Amino acid sequence: MREYIIADNQDISRAGLMFLLCKQKEAPLLLEADNKAELIAQLRLHPQGVVVLDYTLFDFAEADELLVLHERFKEAHWILFSDELSTAFLRRVLLSSNAFSVVMKDNSKEEIGTAIQLASRNERYICSHASNLLLSNTPTPTPKPANQLLTSTEQTILKEIALGKTTKEIAAERNLSFHTINSHRKNIFRKLGVNNVHEATKYAMRSGIVELAEYYI
């Protein structure tokens, strides 16, 4: 049984993954990484491990960083495990190597379990949602200004995200639940076609939601 490195910043996701992994016929070695540096350290020790990664919550600036890491640790298998990933990102990563699998967090536990089992044999799995996105021939639309894509509340939350505030901090300042702000965050990422905070920040700066002077305060 290969080692599994859980690279996910959501407590509930980590707990669910550990539950599914512990149900494997042979108990795997379970490891955790909270950021890219910790992930690299784990891969140095376990270069043939299976990485279960929520790319949207990790500190990758762009897809190229993930692909460079894959080139560095070619024996590892990667399960991209997120709420939402853009079509452009999926095409870029999945066409680069068969070492990437994709399963979404709202898939059934049976489908997630299948991805885990196949990854242990270094076999790729792509869930139906990702497959449908990849098979779509719909051209990528020209990006619209943020004020046409996002509500005023979403623009404000995007600004706070770009300024480095965490979901918990935004929720506390607005007297709202973590779940509510996290739902806004997912909707913002989906509408903008971005996958992580770095990409969202670049969008916010390009669209004028965040000024450079504010960003570097």
PDB file of N, CA and C in Angstrom, residues 17-93:
ATOM      1  N   LEU A  17     -11.543  12.001   4.318  1.00  0.00           N
ATOM      2  CA  LEU A  17     -10.541  11.253   3.554  1.00  0.00           C
ATOM      3  C   LEU A  17      -9.880  10.189   4.418  1.00  0.00           C
ATOM      4  N   MET A  18      -9.567  10.539   5.649  1.00  0.00           N
ATOM      5  CA  MET A  18      -8.935   9.569   6.543  1.00  0.00           C
ATOM      6  C   MET A  18      -9.868   8.394   6.813  1.00  0.00           C
ATOM      7  N   PHE A  19     -11.153   8.686   6.945  1.00  0.00           N
ATOM      8  CA  PHE A  19     -12.138   7.625   7.158  1.00  0.00           C
ATOM      9  C   PHE A  19     -12.153   6.667   5.965  1.00  0.00           C
ATOM     10  N   LEU A  20     -12.204   7.218   4.741  1.00  0.00           N
ATOM     11  CA  LEU A  20     -12.237   6.373   3.548  1.00  0.00           C
ATOM     12  C   LEU A  20     -10.935   5.592   3.372  1.00  0.00           C
ATOM     13  N   LEU A  21      -9.816   6.240   3.631  1.00  0.00           N
ATOM     14  CA  LEU A  21      -8.523   5.582   3.465  1.00  0.00           C
ATOM     15  C   LEU A  21      -8.319   4.456   4.474  1.00  0.00           C
ATOM     16  N   CYS A  22      -8.815   4.660   5.681  1.00  0.00           N
ATOM     17  CA  CYS A  22      -8.671   3.629   6.710  1.00  0.00           C
ATOM     18  C   CYS A  22      -9.516   2.390   6.416  1.00  0.00           C
ATOM     19  N   LYS A  23     -10.478   2.505   5.491  1.00  0.00           N
ATOM     20  CA  LYS A  23     -11.313   1.371   5.126  1.00  0.00           C
ATOM     21  C   LYS A  23     -10.685   0.520   4.026  1.00  0.00           C
ATOM     22  N   GLN A  24      -9.492   0.911   3.546  1.00  0.00           N
ATOM     23  CA  GLN A  24      -8.803   0.116   2.541  1.00  0.00           C
ATOM     24  C   GLN A  24      -8.388  -1.231   3.138  1.00  0.00           C
ATOM     25  N   LYS A  25      -8.199  -2.221   2.269  1.00  0.00           N
ATOM     26  CA  LYS A  25      -7.851  -3.567   2.733  1.00  0.00           C
ATOM     27  C   LYS A  25      -6.562  -3.562   3.540  1.00  0.00           C
ATOM     28  N   GLU A  26      -5.585  -2.809   3.059  1.00  0.00           N
ATOM     29  CA  GLU A  26      -4.331  -2.664   3.795  1.00  0.00           C
ATOM     30  C   GLU A  26      -4.259  -1.228   4.316  1.00  0.00           C
ATOM     31  N   ALA A  27      -4.082  -1.093   5.623  1.00  0.00           N
ATOM     32  CA  ALA A  27      -4.067   0.247   6.209  1.00  0.00           C
ATOM     33  C   ALA A  27      -2.886   1.043   5.664  1.00  0.00           C
ATOM     34  N   PRO A  28      -3.147   2.152   4.976  1.00  0.00           N
ATOM     35  CA  PRO A  28      -2.044   2.948   4.410  1.00  0.00           C
ATOM     36  C   PRO A  28      -1.424   3.859   5.443  1.00  0.00           C
ATOM     37  N   LEU A  29      -0.244   4.347   5.139  1.00  0.00           N
ATOM     38  CA  LEU A  29       0.384   5.371   5.961  1.00  0.00           C
ATOM     39  C   LEU A  29      -0.209   6.712   5.551  1.00  0.00           C
ATOM     40  N   LEU A  30      -0.838   7.400   6.511  1.00  0.00           N
ATOM     41  CA  LEU A  30      -1.508   8.666   6.226  1.00  0.00           C
ATOM     42  C   LEU A  30      -0.656   9.829   6.723  1.00  0.00           C
ATOM     43  N   LEU A  31      -0.395  10.762   5.836  1.00  0.00           N
ATOM     44  CA  LEU A  31       0.413  11.936   6.154  1.00  0.00           C
ATOM     45  C   LEU A  31      -0.364  13.198   5.807  1.00  0.00           C
ATOM     46  N   GLU A  32      -0.002  14.329   6.390  1.00  0.00           N
ATOM     47  CA  GLU A  32      -0.717  15.566   6.126  1.00  0.00           C
ATOM     48  C   GLU A  32       0.261  16.677   5.750  1.00  0.00           C
ATOM     49  N   ALA A  33      -0.224  17.625   4.960  1.00  0.00           N
ATOM     50  CA  ALA A  33       0.553  18.812   4.583  1.00  0.00           C
ATOM     51  C   ALA A  33      -0.397  19.994   4.543  1.00  0.00           C
ATOM     52  N   ASP A  34      -0.017  21.089   5.225  1.00  0.00           N
ATOM     53  CA  ASP A  34      -0.872  22.275   5.289  1.00  0.00           C
ATOM     54  C   ASP A  34      -0.503  23.335   4.268  1.00  0.00           C
ATOM     55  N   ASN A  35       0.660  23.180   3.630  1.00  0.00           N
ATOM     56  CA  ASN A  35       1.097  24.165   2.634  1.00  0.00           C
ATOM     57  C   ASN A  35       2.076  23.509   1.673  1.00  0.00           C
ATOM     58  N   LYS A  36       2.488  24.267   0.670  1.00  0.00           N
ATOM     59  CA  LYS A  36       3.350  23.709  -0.372  1.00  0.00           C
ATOM     60  C   LYS A  36       4.689  23.240   0.181  1.00  0.00           C
ATOM     61  N   ALA A  37       5.254  23.994   1.110  1.00  0.00           N
ATOM     62  CA  ALA A  37       6.551  23.618   1.685  1.00  0.00           C
ATOM     63  C   ALA A  37       6.457  22.276   2.410  1.00  0.00           C
ATOM     64  N   GLU A  38       5.379  22.089   3.185  1.00  0.00           N
ATOM     65  CA  GLU A  38       5.201  20.819   3.890  1.00  0.00           C
ATOM     66  C   GLU A  38       4.958  19.675   2.905  1.00  0.00           C
ATOM     67  N   LEU A  39       4.246  19.968   1.821  1.00  0.00           N
ATOM     68  CA  LEU A  39       3.993  18.944   0.807  1.00  0.00           C
ATOM     69  C   LEU A  39       5.306  18.490   0.165  1.00  0.00           C
ATOM     70  N   ILE A  40       6.163  19.436  -0.159  1.00  0.00           N
ATOM     71  CA  ILE A  40       7.458  19.095  -0.757  1.00  0.00           C
ATOM     72  C   ILE A  40       8.280  18.251   0.223  1.00  0.00           C
ATOM     73  N   ALA A  41       8.250  18.610   1.501  1.00  0.00           N
ATOM     74  CA  ALA A  41       8.992  17.851   2.505  1.00  0.00           C
ATOM     75  C   ALA A  41       8.489  16.411   2.592  1.00  0.00           C
ATOM     76  N   GLN A  42       7.175  16.230   2.527  1.00  0.00           N
ATOM     77  CA  GLN A  42       6.606  14.880   2.575  1.00  0.00           C
ATOM     78  C   GLN A  42       6.963  14.093   1.318  1.00  0.00           C
ATOM     79  N   LEU A  43       6.951  14.752   0.168  1.00  0.00           N
ATOM     80  CA  LEU A  43       7.284  14.068  -1.078  1.00  0.00           C
ATOM     81  C   LEU A  43       8.752  13.670  -1.129  1.00  0.00           C
ATOM     82  N   ARG A  44       9.599  14.444  -0.505  1.00  0.00           N
ATOM     83  CA  ARG A  44      11.014  14.061  -0.436  1.00  0.00           C
ATOM     84  C   ARG A  44      11.167  12.747   0.321  1.00  0.00           C
ATOM     85  N   LEU A  45      10.384  12.562   1.368  1.00  0.00           N
ATOM     86  CA  LEU A  45      10.439  11.333   2.162  1.00  0.00           C
ATOM     87  C   LEU A  45       9.677  10.187   1.503  1.00  0.00           C
ATOM     88  N   HIS A  46       8.612  10.548   0.748  1.00  0.00           N
ATOM     89  CA  HIS A  46       7.744   9.527   0.155  1.00  0.00           C
ATOM     90  C   HIS A  46       7.487   9.878  -1.312  1.00  0.00           C
ATOM     91  N   PRO A  47       8.488   9.772  -2.172  1.00  0.00           N
ATOM     92  CA  PRO A  47       8.351  10.219  -3.567  1.00  0.00           C
ATOM     93  C   PRO A  47       7.359   9.419  -4.394  1.00  0.00           C
ATOM     94  N   GLN A  48       6.952   8.251  -3.918  1.00  0.00           N
ATOM     95  CA  GLN A  48       5.960   7.449  -4.636  1.00  0.00           C
ATOM     96  C   GLN A  48       4.574   7.562  -4.019  1.00  0.00           C
ATOM     97  N   GLY A  49       4.382   8.533  -3.150  1.00  0.00           N
ATOM     98  CA  GLY A  49       3.105   8.676  -2.463  1.00  0.00           C
ATOM     99  C   GLY A  49       1.982   9.147  -3.368  1.00  0.00           C
ATOM    100  N   VAL A  50       0.764   8.992  -2.866  1.00  0.00           N
ATOM    101  CA  VAL A  50      -0.419   9.525  -3.532  1.00  0.00           C
ATOM    102  C   VAL A  50      -0.794  10.824  -2.816  1.00  0.00           C
ATOM    103  N   VAL A  51      -0.824  11.912  -3.565  1.00  0.00           N
ATOM    104  CA  VAL A  51      -1.157  13.220  -2.995  1.00  0.00           C
ATOM    105  C   VAL A  51      -2.622  13.523  -3.276  1.00  0.00           C
ATOM    106  N   VAL A  52      -3.407  13.707  -2.224  1.00  0.00           N
ATOM    107  CA  VAL A  52      -4.804  14.117  -2.369  1.00  0.00           C
ATOM    108  C   VAL A  52      -4.833  15.617  -2.094  1.00  0.00           C
ATOM    109  N   LEU A  53      -5.000  16.401  -3.162  1.00  0.00           N
ATOM    110  CA  LEU A  53      -4.763  17.847  -3.095  1.00  0.00           C
ATOM    111  C   LEU A  53      -6.007  18.671  -3.411  1.00  0.00           C
ATOM    112  N   ASP A  54      -6.348  19.595  -2.513  1.00  0.00           N
ATOM    113  CA  ASP A  54      -7.341  20.616  -2.845  1.00  0.00           C
ATOM    114  C   ASP A  54      -6.568  21.826  -3.354  1.00  0.00           C
ATOM    115  N   TYR A  55      -6.396  21.888  -4.661  1.00  0.00           N
ATOM    116  CA  TYR A  55      -5.603  22.951  -5.286  1.00  0.00           C
ATOM    117  C   TYR A  55      -6.175  24.333  -4.975  1.00  0.00           C
ATOM    118  N   THR A  56      -7.494  24.435  -4.857  1.00  0.00           N
ATOM    119  CA  THR A  56      -8.135  25.741  -4.655  1.00  0.00           C
ATOM    120  C   THR A  56      -7.795  26.349  -3.297  1.00  0.00           C
ATOM    121  N   LEU A  57      -7.417  25.518  -2.319  1.00  0.00           N
ATOM    122  CA  LEU A  57      -7.135  26.020  -0.975  1.00  0.00           C
ATOM    123  C   LEU A  57      -5.644  26.074  -0.674  1.00  0.00           C
ATOM    124  N   PHE A  58      -4.813  25.572  -1.599  1.00  0.00           N
ATOM    125  CA  PHE A  58      -3.389  25.516  -1.338  1.00  0.00           C
ATOM    126  C   PHE A  58      -2.680  26.728  -1.916  1.00  0.00           C
ATOM    127  N   ASP A  59      -1.415  26.922  -1.501  1.00  0.00           N
ATOM    128  CA  ASP A  59      -0.684  28.126  -1.874  1.00  0.00           C
ATOM    129  C   ASP A  59       0.110  27.958  -3.174  1.00  0.00           C
ATOM    130  N   PHE A  60      -0.581  27.513  -4.228  1.00  0.00           N
ATOM    131  CA  PHE A  60      -0.015  27.508  -5.570  1.00  0.00           C
ATOM    132  C   PHE A  60      -0.464  28.777  -6.276  1.00  0.00           C
ATOM    133  N   ALA A  61       0.469  29.515  -6.875  1.00  0.00           N
ATOM    134  CA  ALA A  61       0.113  30.749  -7.565  1.00  0.00           C
ATOM    135  C   ALA A  61      -0.555  30.465  -8.899  1.00  0.00           C
ATOM    136  N   GLU A  62      -0.174  29.360  -9.555  1.00  0.00           N
ATOM    137  CA  GLU A  62      -0.730  29.013 -10.852  1.00  0.00           C
ATOM    138  C   GLU A  62      -0.467  27.551 -11.147  1.00  0.00           C
ATOM    139  N   ALA A  63      -1.085  27.055 -12.221  1.00  0.00           N
ATOM    140  CA  ALA A  63      -0.966  25.642 -12.573  1.00  0.00           C
ATOM    141  C   ALA A  63       0.476  25.233 -12.834  1.00  0.00           C
ATOM    142  N   ASP A  64       1.276  26.155 -13.374  1.00  0.00           N
ATOM    143  CA  ASP A  64       2.670  25.825 -13.684  1.00  0.00           C
ATOM    144  C   ASP A  64       3.434  25.353 -12.451  1.00  0.00           C
ATOM    145  N   GLU A  65       3.152  25.923 -11.293  1.00  0.00           N
ATOM    146  CA  GLU A  65       3.840  25.509 -10.078  1.00  0.00           C
ATOM    147  C   GLU A  65       3.524  24.057  -9.741  1.00  0.00           C
ATOM    148  N   LEU A  66       2.262  23.669  -9.932  1.00  0.00           N
ATOM    149  CA  LEU A  66       1.869  22.287  -9.689  1.00  0.00           C
ATOM    150  C   LEU A  66       2.547  21.351 -10.675  1.00  0.00           C
ATOM    151  N   LEU A  67       2.614  21.751 -11.935  1.00  0.00           N
ATOM    152  CA  LEU A  67       3.225  20.912 -12.961  1.00  0.00           C
ATOM    153  C   LEU A  67       4.734  20.771 -12.742  1.00  0.00           C
ATOM    154  N   VAL A  68       5.371  21.818 -12.269  1.00  0.00           N
ATOM    155  CA  VAL A  68       6.801  21.747 -11.960  1.00  0.00           C
ATOM    156  C   VAL A  68       7.032  20.766 -10.811  1.00  0.00           C
ATOM    157  N   LEU A  69       6.160  20.808  -9.820  1.00  0.00           N
ATOM    158  CA  LEU A  69       6.278  19.891  -8.685  1.00  0.00           C
ATOM    159  C   LEU A  69       6.083  18.445  -9.146  1.00  0.00           C
ATOM    160  N   HIS A  70       5.152  18.239 -10.056  1.00  0.00           N
ATOM    161  CA  HIS A  70       4.952  16.899 -10.613  1.00  0.00           C
ATOM    162  C   HIS A  70       6.204  16.420 -11.349  1.00  0.00           C
ATOM    163  N   GLU A  71       6.818  17.297 -12.112  1.00  0.00           N
ATOM    164  CA  GLU A  71       8.044  16.922 -12.830  1.00  0.00           C
ATOM    165  C   GLU A  71       9.167  16.563 -11.859  1.00  0.00           C
ATOM    166  N   ARG A  72       9.156  17.212 -10.718  1.00  0.00           N
ATOM    167  CA  ARG A  72      10.189  16.959  -9.706  1.00  0.00           C
ATOM    168  C   ARG A  72       9.976  15.611  -9.018  1.00  0.00           C
ATOM    169  N   PHE A  73       8.718  15.239  -8.829  1.00  0.00           N
ATOM    170  CA  PHE A  73       8.387  13.970  -8.167  1.00  0.00           C
ATOM    171  C   PHE A  73       7.522  13.141  -9.127  1.00  0.00           C
ATOM    172  N   LYS A  74       8.160  12.574 -10.130  1.00  0.00           N
ATOM    173  CA  LYS A  74       7.431  11.917 -11.219  1.00  0.00           C
ATOM    174  C   LYS A  74       6.770  10.613 -10.807  1.00  0.00           C
ATOM    175  N   GLU A  75       7.200  10.024  -9.696  1.00  0.00           N
ATOM    176  CA  GLU A  75       6.632   8.736  -9.272  1.00  0.00           C
ATOM    177  C   GLU A  75       5.367   8.906  -8.432  1.00  0.00           C
ATOM    178  N   ALA A  76       5.074  10.119  -8.044  1.00  0.00           N
ATOM    179  CA  ALA A  76       3.871  10.374  -7.236  1.00  0.00           C
ATOM    180  C   ALA A  76       2.631  10.360  -8.121  1.00  0.00           C
ATOM    181  N   HIS A  77       1.489  10.032  -7.519  1.00  0.00           N
ATOM    182  CA  HIS A  77       0.206  10.161  -8.209  1.00  0.00           C
ATOM    183  C   HIS A  77      -0.594  11.233  -7.483  1.00  0.00           C
ATOM    184  N   TRP A  78      -1.338  12.024  -8.255  1.00  0.00           N
ATOM    185  CA  TRP A  78      -2.056  13.174  -7.701  1.00  0.00           C
ATOM    186  C   TRP A  78      -3.553  13.014  -7.902  1.00  0.00           C
ATOM    187  N   ILE A  79      -4.301  13.140  -6.813  1.00  0.00           N
ATOM    188  CA  ILE A  79      -5.762  13.205  -6.906  1.00  0.00           C
ATOM    189  C   ILE A  79      -6.171  14.646  -6.620  1.00  0.00           C
ATOM    190  N   LEU A  80      -6.669  15.336  -7.642  1.00  0.00           N
ATOM    191  CA  LEU A  80      -7.174  16.699  -7.460  1.00  0.00           C
ATOM    192  C   LEU A  80      -8.568  16.587  -6.853  1.00  0.00           C
ATOM    193  N   PHE A  81      -8.731  17.103  -5.634  1.00  0.00           N
ATOM    194  CA  PHE A  81      -9.946  16.888  -4.850  1.00  0.00           C
ATOM    195  C   PHE A  81     -10.457  18.239  -4.371  1.00  0.00           C
ATOM    196  N   SER A  82     -11.389  18.844  -5.129  1.00  0.00           N
ATOM    197  CA  SER A  82     -11.823  20.211  -4.841  1.00  0.00           C
ATOM    198  C   SER A  82     -13.328  20.353  -5.019  1.00  0.00           C
ATOM    199  N   ASP A  83     -13.855  21.510  -4.606  1.00  0.00           N
ATOM    200  CA  ASP A  83     -15.268  21.817  -4.829  1.00  0.00           C
ATOM    201  C   ASP A  83     -15.516  22.165  -6.290  1.00  0.00           C
ATOM    202  N   GLU A  84     -14.573  22.890  -6.899  1.00  0.00           N
ATOM    203  CA  GLU A  84     -14.748  23.365  -8.278  1.00  0.00           C
ATOM    204  C   GLU A  84     -13.385  23.644  -8.881  1.00  0.00           C
ATOM    205  N   LEU A  85     -13.202  23.256 -10.139  1.00  0.00           N
ATOM    206  CA  LEU A  85     -11.976  23.547 -10.871  1.00  0.00           C
ATOM    207  C   LEU A  85     -12.361  24.019 -12.263  1.00  0.00           C
ATOM    208  N   SER A  86     -11.672  25.023 -12.759  1.00  0.00           N
ATOM    209  CA  SER A  86     -12.021  25.577 -14.066  1.00  0.00           C
ATOM    210  C   SER A  86     -11.674  24.603 -15.183  1.00  0.00           C
ATOM    211  N   THR A  87     -12.398  24.727 -16.293  1.00  0.00           N
ATOM    212  CA  THR A  87     -12.160  23.860 -17.446  1.00  0.00           C
ATOM    213  C   THR A  87     -10.745  24.054 -17.983  1.00  0.00           C
ATOM    214  N   ALA A  88     -10.295  25.297 -18.055  1.00  0.00           N
ATOM    215  CA  ALA A  88      -8.952  25.581 -18.575  1.00  0.00           C
ATOM    216  C   ALA A  88      -7.883  24.918 -17.709  1.00  0.00           C
ATOM    217  N   PHE A  89      -8.070  24.975 -16.393  1.00  0.00           N
ATOM    218  CA  PHE A  89      -7.107  24.353 -15.479  1.00  0.00           C
ATOM    219  C   PHE A  89      -7.099  22.838 -15.671  1.00  0.00           C
ATOM    220  N   LEU A  90      -8.281  22.237 -15.749  1.00  0.00           N
ATOM    221  CA  LEU A  90      -8.363  20.786 -15.912  1.00  0.00           C
ATOM    222  C   LEU A  90      -7.694  20.337 -17.202  1.00  0.00           C
ATOM    223  N   ARG A  91      -7.971  21.044 -18.281  1.00  0.00           N
ATOM    224  CA  ARG A  91      -7.359  20.679 -19.559  1.00  0.00           C
ATOM    225  C   ARG A  91      -5.843  20.786 -19.488  1.00  0.00           C
ATOM    226  N   ARG A  92      -5.373  21.867 -18.887  1.00  0.00           N
ATOM    227  CA  ARG A  92      -3.925  22.083 -18.799  1.00  0.00           C
ATOM    228  C   ARG A  92      -3.246  20.962 -18.018  1.00  0.00           C
ATOM    229  N   VAL A  93      -3.795  20.629 -16.868  1.00  0.00           N
ATOM    230  CA  VAL A  93      -3.150  19.662 -15.988  1.00  0.00           C
ATOM    231  C   VAL A  93      -3.325  18.232 -16.487  1.00  0.00           C
TER     232      VAL A  93
END
